[in-house]
XYZ file of N, CA and C in Angstrom:
585
model
N 9.160 -5.191 -0.282
C 7.780 -4.973 -0.750
C 6.758 -5.990 0.690
N 6.633 -5.139 1.635
C 5.489 -5.795 2.441
C 4.073 -5.628 2.460
N 3.331 -6.662 3.115
C 2.475 -6.834 2.975
C 1.740 -6.736 4.791
N 0.496 -6.229 4.288
C -0.406 -6.108 5.521
C -1.515 -7.244 5.422
N -1.644 -8.035 6.599
C -2.923 -8.878 6.469
C -3.707 -8.342 7.491
N -4.815 -7.603 6.933
C -5.568 -6.877 7.426
C -6.882 -7.265 8.058
N -7.457 -7.577 9.471
C -8.563 -8.482 9.564
C -9.811 -7.918 10.565
N -10.485 -8.160 9.544
C -11.780 -7.292 10.270
C -12.717 -7.963 10.705
N -12.437 -9.448 11.830
C -13.122 -10.089 11.978
C -13.266 -9.410 13.344
N -14.901 -9.473 14.424
C -14.603 -9.128 15.510
C -14.338 -10.349 16.939
N -14.358 -11.632 15.551
C -14.528 -13.352 16.739
C -12.562 -13.356 16.750
N -12.454 -14.150 17.742
C -11.118 -14.913 17.473
C -11.202 -16.013 18.358
N -10.994 -16.866 17.893
C -10.586 -17.309 16.719
C -11.764 -17.469 15.630
N -11.476 -17.754 14.400
C -12.991 -17.177 13.291
C -12.153 -17.986 12.241
N -13.081 -18.694 11.525
C -12.897 -18.738 10.040
C -12.144 -18.009 9.084
N -12.660 -16.882 9.508
C -11.849 -15.713 8.663
C -10.299 -15.370 9.082
N -10.281 -15.032 10.167
C -8.685 -15.449 10.657
C -7.897 -16.235 10.339
N -8.411 -17.475 10.241
C -7.880 -18.656 9.661
C -7.353 -18.780 8.229
N -8.501 -18.390 7.647
C -7.970 -18.291 6.350
C -6.839 -17.025 5.946
N -6.846 -15.984 7.064
C -6.216 -15.104 6.670
C -4.930 -15.316 6.693
N -4.728 -16.205 7.943
C -3.575 -16.823 8.385
C -2.903 -18.143 6.958
N -4.203 -18.585 6.569
C -3.367 -19.389 5.727
C -2.683 -18.611 4.423
N -3.362 -17.677 4.044
C -2.715 -17.053 2.784
C -1.818 -16.395 3.208
N -1.398 -15.701 4.963
C -0.187 -15.355 5.330
C 1.062 -16.114 4.587
N 0.774 -17.273 5.204
C 1.407 -18.777 5.613
C 2.514 -18.636 3.818
N 1.066 -18.812 2.738
C 1.643 -18.885 1.678
C 2.584 -18.151 0.951
N 2.082 -16.796 0.846
C 2.976 -15.841 0.813
C 4.447 -15.755 1.439
N 4.382 -16.147 2.629
C 5.607 -16.235 3.526
C 6.556 -17.227 2.651
N 5.582 -18.618 2.385
C 6.511 -19.480 1.417
C 7.361 -19.014 0.341
N 6.396 -18.199 -0.601
C 7.004 -17.318 -1.548
C 8.273 -16.341 -1.336
N 8.314 -16.297 0.040
C 9.387 -15.434 0.295
C 9.206 -13.962 0.633
N 7.615 -13.486 1.067
C 6.882 -11.848 0.962
C 7.262 -12.450 2.575
N 7.354 -11.030 2.988
C 7.022 -11.029 4.669
C 6.254 -10.352 4.647
N 5.334 -10.022 5.791
C 3.959 -9.911 6.141
C 4.061 -9.299 7.493
N 2.989 -8.525 7.747
C 2.574 -8.215 9.090
C 1.117 -8.501 9.486
N 0.515 -8.661 10.477
C -0.893 -8.478 10.769
C -1.472 -7.354 11.765
N -2.925 -6.952 11.166
C -3.419 -6.052 11.921
C -4.908 -6.476 12.249
N -5.227 -6.711 13.628
C -6.364 -7.070 14.202
C -7.186 -5.410 14.212
N -8.361 -5.299 13.181
C -9.254 -4.242 13.687
C -9.777 -4.718 15.147
N -10.477 -5.560 15.682
C -11.041 -5.679 17.066
C -10.111 -5.223 17.835
N -8.637 -4.901 17.721
C -8.013 -5.096 18.945
C -7.522 -3.178 19.240
N -8.318 -2.594 18.227
C -7.710 -1.163 18.157
C -8.960 -0.946 18.892
N -8.865 0.162 19.448
C -9.558 0.925 21.009
C -10.797 0.852 20.020
N -11.876 0.544 21.115
C -12.865 0.571 20.551
C -13.677 2.062 20.053
N -13.326 3.355 21.779
C -13.918 4.580 21.473
C -12.911 5.292 20.513
N -11.569 5.388 20.609
C -10.745 5.573 19.632
C -11.123 5.677 18.041
N -11.712 4.462 17.778
C -11.687 4.014 16.461
C -13.321 4.427 16.497
N -14.612 4.413 17.177
C -15.848 4.890 16.882
C -15.666 6.569 16.800
N -14.875 7.170 17.923
C -14.873 8.489 17.509
C -13.702 9.327 16.684
N -13.303 8.303 16.202
C -12.062 8.884 15.030
C -11.046 9.521 15.285
N -10.519 9.469 16.731
C -9.556 9.656 17.383
C -8.481 9.794 16.864
N -7.935 10.599 15.739
C -6.693 10.161 15.446
C -5.216 11.028 16.494
N -5.893 11.106 17.302
C -4.574 11.462 18.577
C -4.339 10.522 19.555
N -4.709 9.447 19.044
C -4.690 7.957 19.955
C -3.641 7.175 18.883
N -2.417 6.948 19.987
C -1.278 6.489 19.177
C -1.441 5.018 18.250
N -2.654 4.025 19.182
C -2.715 3.037 18.486
C -3.550 2.991 16.996
N -4.416 3.705 16.902
C -4.966 4.083 15.875
C -4.102 4.838 14.439
N -3.285 5.674 15.322
C -2.159 6.487 14.416
C -1.127 5.062 13.871
N -0.579 4.302 14.801
C 0.265 2.793 13.891
C -0.717 2.334 13.138
N -1.725 1.721 13.146
C -2.623 0.645 12.687
C -3.041 1.893 11.129
N -2.991 3.136 11.289
C -3.426 3.913 9.702
C -2.390 3.976 9.297
N -0.946 4.422 9.713
C 0.480 4.056 9.281
C 0.949 2.917 8.837
N 0.379 2.029 9.348
C 0.516 0.612 9.209
C 0.207 0.277 7.317
N -1.139 0.236 7.154
C -1.996 0.770 6.296
C -0.960 1.614 4.697
N -0.481 2.473 5.456
C 0.366 3.803 4.342
C 1.447 2.784 4.014
N 2.496 2.176 5.029
C 3.369 1.774 4.879
C 3.553 0.244 3.675
N 2.480 -0.149 3.768
C 2.425 -1.434 2.869
C 2.199 -1.396 1.811
N 3.069 -2.526 0.736
C 2.838 -2.050 -0.417
C 1.658 -3.054 -0.898
N 0.991 -3.863 -0.327
C 0.362 -4.935 -0.507
C -0.812 -4.893 0.822
N -2.387 -5.566 0.647
C -2.983 -5.211 1.417
C -3.786 -6.945 1.094
N -4.037 -7.373 2.294
C -4.891 -8.725 2.256
C -5.611 -8.840 3.329
N -7.362 -8.253 2.732
C -8.269 -7.718 3.484
C -9.298 -8.740 3.815
N -9.366 -9.136 4.920
C -10.429 -10.088 5.342
C -11.410 -10.044 6.116
N -12.964 -10.413 5.728
C -14.339 -10.062 6.584
C -14.962 -11.001 6.905
N -15.344 -11.511 7.850
C -16.800 -12.565 7.649
C -18.149 -11.818 6.901
N -18.707 -12.070 6.280
C -19.710 -11.443 5.985
C -20.900 -12.092 6.618
N -21.781 -10.309 7.240
C -22.735 -10.448 8.167
C -23.914 -9.788 7.575
N -25.193 -9.878 7.377
C -26.067 -9.573 6.689
C -25.727 -9.030 5.597
N -25.181 -9.765 4.678
C -24.932 -9.193 3.197
C -24.068 -8.318 2.939
N -23.213 -8.007 4.196
C -21.878 -6.918 3.829
C -20.583 -7.010 4.869
N -19.889 -6.516 4.614
C -18.611 -6.510 5.377
C -18.603 -6.473 6.888
N -18.095 -6.508 7.694
C -18.479 -6.284 9.485
C -18.579 -4.899 9.652
N -18.898 -4.301 10.550
C -18.984 -2.917 11.132
C -17.245 -2.334 11.808
N -16.927 -3.195 12.311
C -15.709 -2.782 12.577
C -14.832 -2.205 11.504
N -14.891 -3.247 10.394
C -13.685 -2.731 9.491
C -14.503 -1.888 8.584
N -15.711 -1.177 8.366
C -16.218 0.055 7.888
C -15.556 0.757 8.709
N -15.405 0.927 10.033
C -15.206 1.981 10.537
C -13.594 2.368 10.694
N -12.803 1.184 10.483
C -11.855 1.250 10.058
C -11.505 1.697 8.948
N -11.850 1.439 8.057
C -11.906 1.987 6.719
C -12.124 3.595 6.694
N -13.449 4.156 6.867
C -14.073 5.608 7.314
C -12.442 5.965 7.606
N -11.682 5.980 8.162
C -10.454 6.595 9.024
C -9.360 6.721 8.019
N -9.379 6.104 6.868
C -8.173 6.082 5.887
C -8.356 7.607 5.030
N -7.562 8.218 4.547
C -7.492 9.360 3.640
C -8.267 8.764 2.474
N -8.887 9.563 1.759
C -9.334 9.316 0.585
C -8.708 8.716 -1.035
N -7.567 8.823 -0.446
C -6.715 8.017 -1.224
C -5.631 6.963 -0.273
N -6.448 6.434 0.722
C -5.474 5.303 1.660
C -5.128 4.131 0.777
N -5.547 4.029 0.114
C -4.785 2.889 -0.529
C -4.264 2.455 -2.107
N -3.594 3.896 -2.022
C -3.275 4.420 -3.208
C -1.812 3.647 -3.695
N -1.910 3.368 -4.857
C -0.915 2.524 -5.266
C -0.574 1.061 -4.684
N -1.357 0.874 -4.047
C -1.246 -0.726 -2.917
C -1.975 -1.473 -4.145
N -1.467 -3.008 -3.566
C -2.435 -4.173 -4.130
C -3.455 -4.523 -3.260
N -4.171 -4.914 -3.338
C -5.002 -5.764 -2.569
C -5.932 -6.960 -3.003
N -5.938 -7.602 -2.072
C -6.211 -9.541 -2.316
C -7.804 -9.084 -1.168
N -8.561 -9.243 -1.354
C -9.845 -8.930 -0.727
C -10.411 -11.189 -0.266
N -10.644 -11.086 0.621
C -10.940 -12.895 1.849
C -12.028 -12.462 2.327
N -13.446 -13.113 2.018
C -14.288 -13.201 3.050
C -14.693 -14.498 3.063
N -15.401 -14.787 4.578
C -16.308 -15.624 4.740
C -17.702 -15.746 5.297
N -18.392 -16.613 5.201
C -19.676 -16.743 5.239
C -20.244 -18.085 5.599
N -21.516 -18.010 5.987
C -22.041 -18.836 6.348
C -22.719 -20.201 5.132
N -23.064 -19.318 4.399
C -23.299 -19.744 2.805
C -22.958 -19.011 1.586
N -23.348 -19.751 0.499
C -22.823 -19.262 -1.103
C -23.565 -17.892 -1.325
N -24.887 -17.867 -0.365
C -25.870 -16.535 -1.039
C -25.104 -15.349 -0.598
N -24.248 -15.394 0.405
C -23.622 -14.193 0.535
C -22.107 -13.818 -0.282
N -21.890 -14.724 -0.915
C -20.412 -14.424 -2.106
C -20.450 -13.471 -2.876
N -21.908 -12.754 -3.111
C -21.306 -11.506 -3.922
C -21.171 -10.266 -3.145
N -21.017 -10.418 -1.852
C -21.300 -9.030 -1.119
C -19.889 -8.746 -1.119
N -18.782 -9.503 -1.440
C -17.320 -8.610 -1.526
C -17.465 -7.791 -2.940
N -18.065 -8.132 -4.068
C -17.728 -7.486 -5.115
C -18.785 -6.260 -5.085
N -20.251 -6.421 -4.674
C -20.939 -5.280 -4.448
C -21.122 -4.313 -3.141
N -20.192 -4.713 -2.344
C -20.395 -4.026 -0.654
C -18.812 -3.761 -0.587
N -17.915 -5.064 -0.947
C -16.152 -4.359 0.127
C -15.261 -3.577 -1.429
N -15.726 -4.424 -2.540
C -14.926 -3.438 -4.020
C -15.205 -2.565 -3.988
N -16.284 -1.867 -4.121
C -16.449 -0.156 -4.678
C -15.522 0.345 -2.969
N -15.353 0.235 -2.151
C -14.933 1.038 -0.901
C -13.470 0.800 -1.597
N -12.929 -0.311 -1.642
C -11.465 -0.634 -2.495
C -10.795 0.645 -3.163
N -11.886 0.535 -3.809
C -11.523 1.359 -5.391
C -11.582 2.641 -5.413
N -12.808 2.917 -4.212
C -12.767 4.467 -3.633
C -11.609 5.026 -2.876
N -10.919 3.836 -2.370
C -9.865 4.484 -1.687
C -8.593 4.322 -2.833
N -8.970 4.559 -4.008
C -7.930 4.160 -4.979
C -6.711 3.112 -4.701
N -7.175 1.995 -4.579
C -6.104 1.036 -5.044
C -5.686 0.568 -6.156
N -4.674 0.538 -6.137
C -3.863 -0.093 -7.811
C -4.375 -0.990 -8.412
N -4.417 -1.662 -7.632
C -5.095 -3.360 -8.024
C -5.753 -3.969 -7.424
N -7.334 -4.615 -7.439
C -7.959 -5.466 -6.529
C -8.052 -6.531 -7.174
N -7.647 -7.446 -6.847
C -7.693 -8.681 -7.507
C -9.045 -9.555 -7.100
N -8.909 -10.660 -7.774
C -10.086 -11.328 -7.590
C -10.670 -11.911 -6.483
N -11.756 -11.713 -5.593
C -12.249 -12.044 -4.341
C -12.061 -13.664 -4.293
N -12.081 -13.777 -3.116
C -11.742 -15.231 -2.706
C -12.761 -15.241 -0.798
N -14.001 -16.033 -1.396
C -14.927 -16.433 -0.564
C -14.983 -17.632 -0.655
N -15.330 -17.913 0.790
C -15.171 -19.823 1.448
C -16.383 -19.691 2.653
N -17.297 -20.522 2.515
C -17.770 -21.241 3.542
C -17.406 -21.723 4.562
N -18.272 -21.281 6.115
C -17.554 -22.464 6.992
C -17.418 -23.662 6.743
N -18.237 -24.156 6.086
C -18.085 -25.676 5.498
C -16.726 -25.658 4.689
N -16.538 -25.221 4.068
C -15.568 -25.143 3.206
C -13.887 -24.999 3.768
N -14.023 -24.564 5.249
C -12.639 -24.139 5.984
C -12.947 -25.276 7.220
N -12.200 -26.336 7.592
C -12.327 -26.899 8.443
C -11.046 -26.632 9.679
N -11.564 -26.718 10.659
C -10.481 -26.504 11.909
C -10.400 -27.670 12.694
N -9.279 -28.155 12.956
C -8.896 -29.228 13.999
C -7.827 -29.274 14.285
N -8.150 -28.977 15.731
C -6.662 -28.364 16.816
C -5.261 -29.355 16.943
N -5.593 -30.508 16.139
C -4.570 -31.385 15.974
C -3.960 -30.800 14.354
N -4.706 -31.303 13.558
C -3.846 -30.486 12.302
C -4.136 -29.817 11.572
N -5.454 -28.526 12.327
C -5.164 -27.171 11.793
C -6.268 -27.023 10.699
N -5.927 -26.004 9.615
C -6.886 -25.886 9.017
C -7.284 -26.464 8.250
N -8.096 -27.407 7.237
C -8.186 -28.204 6.096
C -9.036 -27.083 4.929
N -8.758 -26.830 3.731
C -9.325 -26.128 3.120
C -10.056 -26.945 1.661
N -11.075 -26.918 1.205
C -11.551 -27.488 0.173
C -11.005 -27.238 -0.813
N -10.781 -28.530 -1.762
C -10.025 -28.172 -3.094
C -10.603 -26.668 -3.906
N -11.603 -26.476 -4.245
C -11.914 -25.432 -5.172
C -11.611 -23.827 -4.066
N -11.672 -23.996 -3.049
C -10.999 -22.933 -2.331
C -9.775 -23.100 -2.272
N -8.988 -24.171 -2.109
C -7.534 -24.007 -1.982
C -7.195 -23.531 -3.592
N -7.572 -23.671 -4.472
C -7.015 -23.868 -5.682
C -7.021 -21.916 -6.273
N -8.911 -21.539 -5.479
C -8.516 -19.871 -5.795
C -7.899 -19.595 -4.631
N -7.357 -19.713 -3.951
C -6.041 -18.980 -2.639
C -4.811 -19.099 -3.210
N -4.785 -20.243 -4.108
C -3.064 -20.357 -4.677
C -3.369 -19.574 -6.011
N -4.094 -19.472 -6.616
C -4.469 -18.388 -8.175
C -4.145 -17.020 -6.967
N -4.934 -16.610 -6.195
C -4.837 -15.426 -5.486
C -3.562 -14.705 -5.085
N -2.867 -15.842 -4.318
C -1.668 -15.677 -4.080
C -0.672 -15.805 -5.046
N -0.684 -16.422 -6.066
C 0.473 -16.525 -7.012
C 0.184 -14.934 -7.886
N -0.863 -14.439 -8.222
C -1.444 -13.100 -8.853
C -0.677 -11.934 -8.219
N -0.995 -11.857 -6.788
C -0.601 -10.778 -5.670
C 1.196 -10.796 -5.895
N 1.545 -12.134 -5.713
C 3.078 -12.776 -5.852
C 3.565 -12.148 -6.849
N 3.408 -12.193 -8.043
C 3.405 -11.824 -9.594
C 3.809 -10.331 -9.362
N 2.595 -10.004 -8.833
C 2.544 -8.525 -8.921
C 3.779 -7.824 -8.152
N 4.102 -8.045 -6.838
C 4.787 -7.449 -5.941
C 6.364 -8.049 -6.690
N 6.508 -9.161 -7.114
C 7.651 -9.262 -8.157
C 8.353 -8.392 -8.842
N 7.211 -8.250 -9.582
C 7.054 -7.015 -10.677
C 7.719 -6.051 -10.275
N 6.964 -4.982 -9.362
C 6.882 -4.145 -8.705
C 8.727 -4.100 -8.075
N 9.007 -4.948 -7.542
C 10.425 -5.168 -6.922
C 11.341 -5.079 -8.342
N 10.808 -5.627 -9.439
C 11.969 -5.520 -10.517
C 12.318 -4.341 -11.021
N 11.200 -3.432 -10.974
C 11.324 -1.584 -11.043
C 12.568 -1.063 -10.481
N 12.920 -0.595 -11.358
C 14.174 0.545 -10.994
C 13.782 1.689 -10.103
N 14.307 1.910 -8.969
C 13.957 2.980 -8.188
C 13.600 4.068 -8.973
N 14.195 4.659 -9.902
C 14.700 6.186 -10.777
C 13.515 6.158 -11.552
N 12.770 4.893 -11.644
C 11.304 5.539 -12.805
C 10.581 6.006 -12.528
N 10.321 7.040 -13.309
C 9.295 8.136 -12.772
C 8.198 8.538 -14.306
N 7.134 8.944 -13.691
C 6.350 9.377 -14.939
C 6.516 11.092 -14.806
N 6.810 11.617 -15.757
C 6.640 13.075 -16.171
C 5.054 13.337 -16.429
N 4.642 14.542 -15.389
C 3.274 15.230 -15.851
C 3.283 15.872 -17.025
N 2.425 15.100 -17.835
C 2.076 16.129 -18.899
C 2.085 17.596 -18.942
N 2.872 18.212 -20.102
C 2.413 19.822 -20.198
C 1.510 20.547 -20.742
N 1.130 21.465 -20.280
C -0.513 22.045 -20.705
C 0.065 22.537 -22.363
N -0.907 22.380 -23.502
C -0.603 22.925 -24.652
C -0.635 24.061 -24.845
N 0.149 24.789 -25.156
C -0.231 26.223 -25.286
C -1.053 26.527 -26.635
N -1.890 27.321 -26.971
C -2.390 27.510 -27.985
C -1.864 28.886 -28.755
N -2.056 29.049 -29.684
C -1.557 30.550 -30.443
C -3.036 31.412 -30.529
N -2.882 32.321 -30.240
C -3.698 33.266 -30.437
C -4.191 33.927 -31.494
């Protein structure tokens, strides 16, 4: 089972990127492999013009399609997720997250933007047909303290939420891994009514 860490932060380094890496490290410690996609590294012209012929953009869309789970992270600007993330999500097909598990993360300057994940990003994830969108994790910059020597220090309240999110995602991935490959669901047959 593969996990894609999808960063919608336009800045590097950033609190959002550090939180995403922290979650990735926790998932790796549980035995899950992951890759990372920084939307800001995609060619801007191809992204904004929806140039599906661009090889880098095609690879990014394919990375989403091939993932079993996506941890999506964004800073919150003006009460919403970033425009660069929106531009990328707009390129995915209507069912671009079909059968995928999604763990949303966000960072912001204050607690007043906490609900942006639920009213701005979550509806888009559901519209893209995600199998399950886990409880969002939101942290302020004050709850994520970076030190060049010791690395990231996460506030205990956020650390608890991160661990709960990682555990929930890991449990679902492990349950999916246990399902036999030959399990399938038959399509219901139409009922024929006699005349």
